[in-house]
């Protein structure tokens, strides 16, 4: 059985979120999704999610492509792999070549864990939605 893993904030759930979850599930038998805690998002994005953590977890759990949801309390993908035992990690291609994922890819390669990048859904993101909402108000 191939175990997959992806993470995200999943704030203001939109088609880009659904696309990555659907594509991830097409490439594994069991999909684990890490949902970033509010504290983690505030720490590295310096903004508070609009949708609280518990509600974001409930939304992601309800998606048929998702087999298990876990809290993402830090960005340490290697520790997550050791804890969860996944075989493949799915990431949006906006992270490709970043220092964080270049290092993760090298460590995973040595462990036989694959990293698969998916195209970023153009024109939609939680940031874009947030900006649109701010213009309305």
Short mmCIF file of C-alpha atoms in Angstrom, two decimals:
data_model
loop_
_atom_site.label_atom_id
_atom_site.label_comp_id
_atom_site.label_asym_id
_atom_site.label_seq_id
_atom_site.Cartn_x
_atom_site.Cartn_y
_atom_site.Cartn_z
CA UNK A 1 0.00 0.00 0.00
CA UNK A 2 1.39 3.40 -1.02
CA UNK A 3 0.89 6.07 1.68
CA UNK A 4 0.79 9.69 0.56
CA UNK A 5 1.10 12.91 2.53
CA UNK A 6 0.40 16.56 1.86
CA UNK A 7 -0.01 19.60 4.03
CA UNK A 8 -1.66 22.98 3.91
CA UNK A 9 -3.46 25.68 5.77
CA UNK A 10 -6.69 25.03 3.82
CA UNK A 11 -8.06 28.42 4.83
CA UNK A 12 -11.17 29.45 2.90
CA UNK A 13 -11.28 26.07 1.13
CA UNK A 14 -11.26 26.56 -2.67
CA UNK A 15 -10.77 24.68 -5.94
CA UNK A 16 -6.96 24.77 -5.66
CA UNK A 17 -7.21 22.85 -2.38
CA UNK A 18 -9.58 20.33 -3.91
CA UNK A 19 -7.31 19.90 -6.96
CA UNK A 20 -4.24 19.00 -4.88
CA UNK A 21 -6.18 16.56 -2.69
CA UNK A 22 -7.78 14.85 -5.69
CA UNK A 23 -4.49 14.56 -7.59
CA UNK A 24 -2.70 13.31 -4.49
CA UNK A 25 -5.26 10.56 -3.94
CA UNK A 26 -4.91 9.52 -7.60
CA UNK A 27 -1.24 8.78 -6.84
CA UNK A 28 -1.52 6.82 -3.59
CA UNK A 29 -3.72 4.30 -1.80
CA UNK A 30 -4.00 6.11 1.52
CA UNK A 31 -3.78 9.91 1.85
CA UNK A 32 -2.76 11.65 5.06
CA UNK A 33 -3.27 15.41 5.16
CA UNK A 34 -1.53 17.70 7.63
CA UNK A 35 -3.59 20.80 8.42
CA UNK A 36 -1.51 23.68 9.76
CA UNK A 37 -2.46 24.87 13.23
CA UNK A 38 -3.38 28.51 13.72
CA UNK A 39 -0.18 29.02 15.74
CA UNK A 40 2.01 27.61 12.96
CA UNK A 41 0.36 29.85 10.35
CA UNK A 42 0.77 32.91 12.55
CA UNK A 43 4.41 31.99 13.13
CA UNK A 44 5.53 31.64 9.51
CA UNK A 45 2.93 33.55 7.48
CA UNK A 46 2.41 36.28 10.07
CA UNK A 47 -1.35 36.21 9.64
CA UNK A 48 -4.24 34.50 11.35
CA UNK A 49 -6.35 32.10 9.28
CA UNK A 50 -9.89 33.33 8.71
CA UNK A 51 -11.33 29.85 9.33
CA UNK A 52 -10.32 28.42 12.75
CA UNK A 53 -8.20 25.25 12.90
CA UNK A 54 -10.96 22.90 14.13
CA UNK A 55 -13.26 23.99 11.29
CA UNK A 56 -10.50 23.61 8.67
CA UNK A 57 -9.85 20.08 9.97
CA UNK A 58 -13.57 19.24 9.74
CA UNK A 59 -13.71 20.49 6.14
CA UNK A 60 -10.64 18.51 5.06
CA UNK A 61 -11.87 15.37 6.88
CA UNK A 62 -15.11 15.57 4.88
CA UNK A 63 -13.33 15.41 1.51
CA UNK A 64 -13.68 11.93 0.04
CA UNK A 65 -10.08 11.84 -1.18
CA UNK A 66 -8.71 12.20 2.37
CA UNK A 67 -8.18 9.13 4.55
CA UNK A 68 -6.63 10.75 7.63
CA UNK A 69 -6.10 14.30 8.92
CA UNK A 70 -3.31 15.21 11.34
CA UNK A 71 -2.37 18.58 12.83
CA UNK A 72 0.72 20.15 11.30
CA UNK A 73 2.42 21.84 14.27
CA UNK A 74 5.74 22.54 12.52
CA UNK A 75 7.17 22.51 9.01
CA UNK A 76 9.60 19.62 9.60
CA UNK A 77 8.65 17.24 6.78
CA UNK A 78 11.39 14.75 7.69
CA UNK A 79 10.03 14.38 11.25
CA UNK A 80 6.52 14.00 9.79
CA UNK A 81 7.75 11.20 7.53
CA UNK A 82 9.40 9.42 10.46
CA UNK A 83 6.21 9.74 12.50
CA UNK A 84 3.69 8.86 9.76
CA UNK A 85 5.69 6.53 7.51
CA UNK A 86 4.49 7.91 4.17
CA UNK A 87 6.08 6.83 0.87
CA UNK A 88 5.34 9.93 -1.19
CA UNK A 89 4.78 13.59 -0.40
CA UNK A 90 2.67 15.86 -2.59
CA UNK A 91 3.53 19.55 -2.86
CA UNK A 92 2.38 22.51 -4.95
CA UNK A 93 4.98 23.45 -7.55
CA UNK A 94 5.22 26.96 -6.10
CA UNK A 95 7.53 25.33 -3.49
CA UNK A 96 9.79 23.61 -6.03
CA UNK A 97 13.38 24.77 -5.72
CA UNK A 98 12.80 26.49 -2.38
CA UNK A 99 15.50 25.95 0.26
CA UNK A 100 13.01 24.06 2.47
CA UNK A 101 12.05 21.54 -0.20
CA UNK A 102 15.45 21.18 -1.82
CA UNK A 103 16.76 19.88 1.51
CA UNK A 104 13.68 17.71 2.08
CA UNK A 105 14.00 16.19 -1.40
CA UNK A 106 17.63 15.20 -0.77
CA UNK A 107 16.83 13.57 2.59
CA UNK A 108 13.79 11.80 1.17
CA UNK A 109 15.75 10.56 -1.85
CA UNK A 110 18.18 8.85 0.53
CA UNK A 111 15.23 7.22 2.31
CA UNK A 112 13.37 6.12 -0.82
CA UNK A 113 10.54 8.63 -0.29
CA UNK A 114 9.28 10.40 -3.41
CA UNK A 115 8.25 14.05 -3.73
CA UNK A 116 5.67 14.83 -6.40
CA UNK A 117 4.92 18.43 -7.38
CA UNK A 118 1.54 19.51 -8.72
CA UNK A 119 0.87 22.66 -10.74
CA UNK A 120 -0.36 25.57 -8.70
CA UNK A 121 -4.00 26.41 -9.55
CA UNK A 122 -3.69 29.79 -11.23
CA UNK A 123 -6.03 32.59 -10.27
CA UNK A 124 -7.15 31.25 -6.92
CA UNK A 125 -5.62 31.08 -3.49
CA UNK A 126 -6.64 31.96 0.03
CA UNK A 127 -4.49 35.09 -0.31
CA UNK A 128 -6.36 36.15 -3.47
CA UNK A 129 -9.71 35.49 -1.76
CA UNK A 130 -8.60 37.49 1.29
CA UNK A 131 -7.58 40.43 -0.94
CA UNK A 132 -10.92 40.34 -2.75
CA UNK A 133 -12.79 40.37 0.57
CA UNK A 134 -10.74 43.33 1.79
CA UNK A 135 -11.64 45.30 -1.36
CA UNK A 136 -15.35 44.66 -0.75
CA UNK A 137 -15.12 45.96 2.79
#
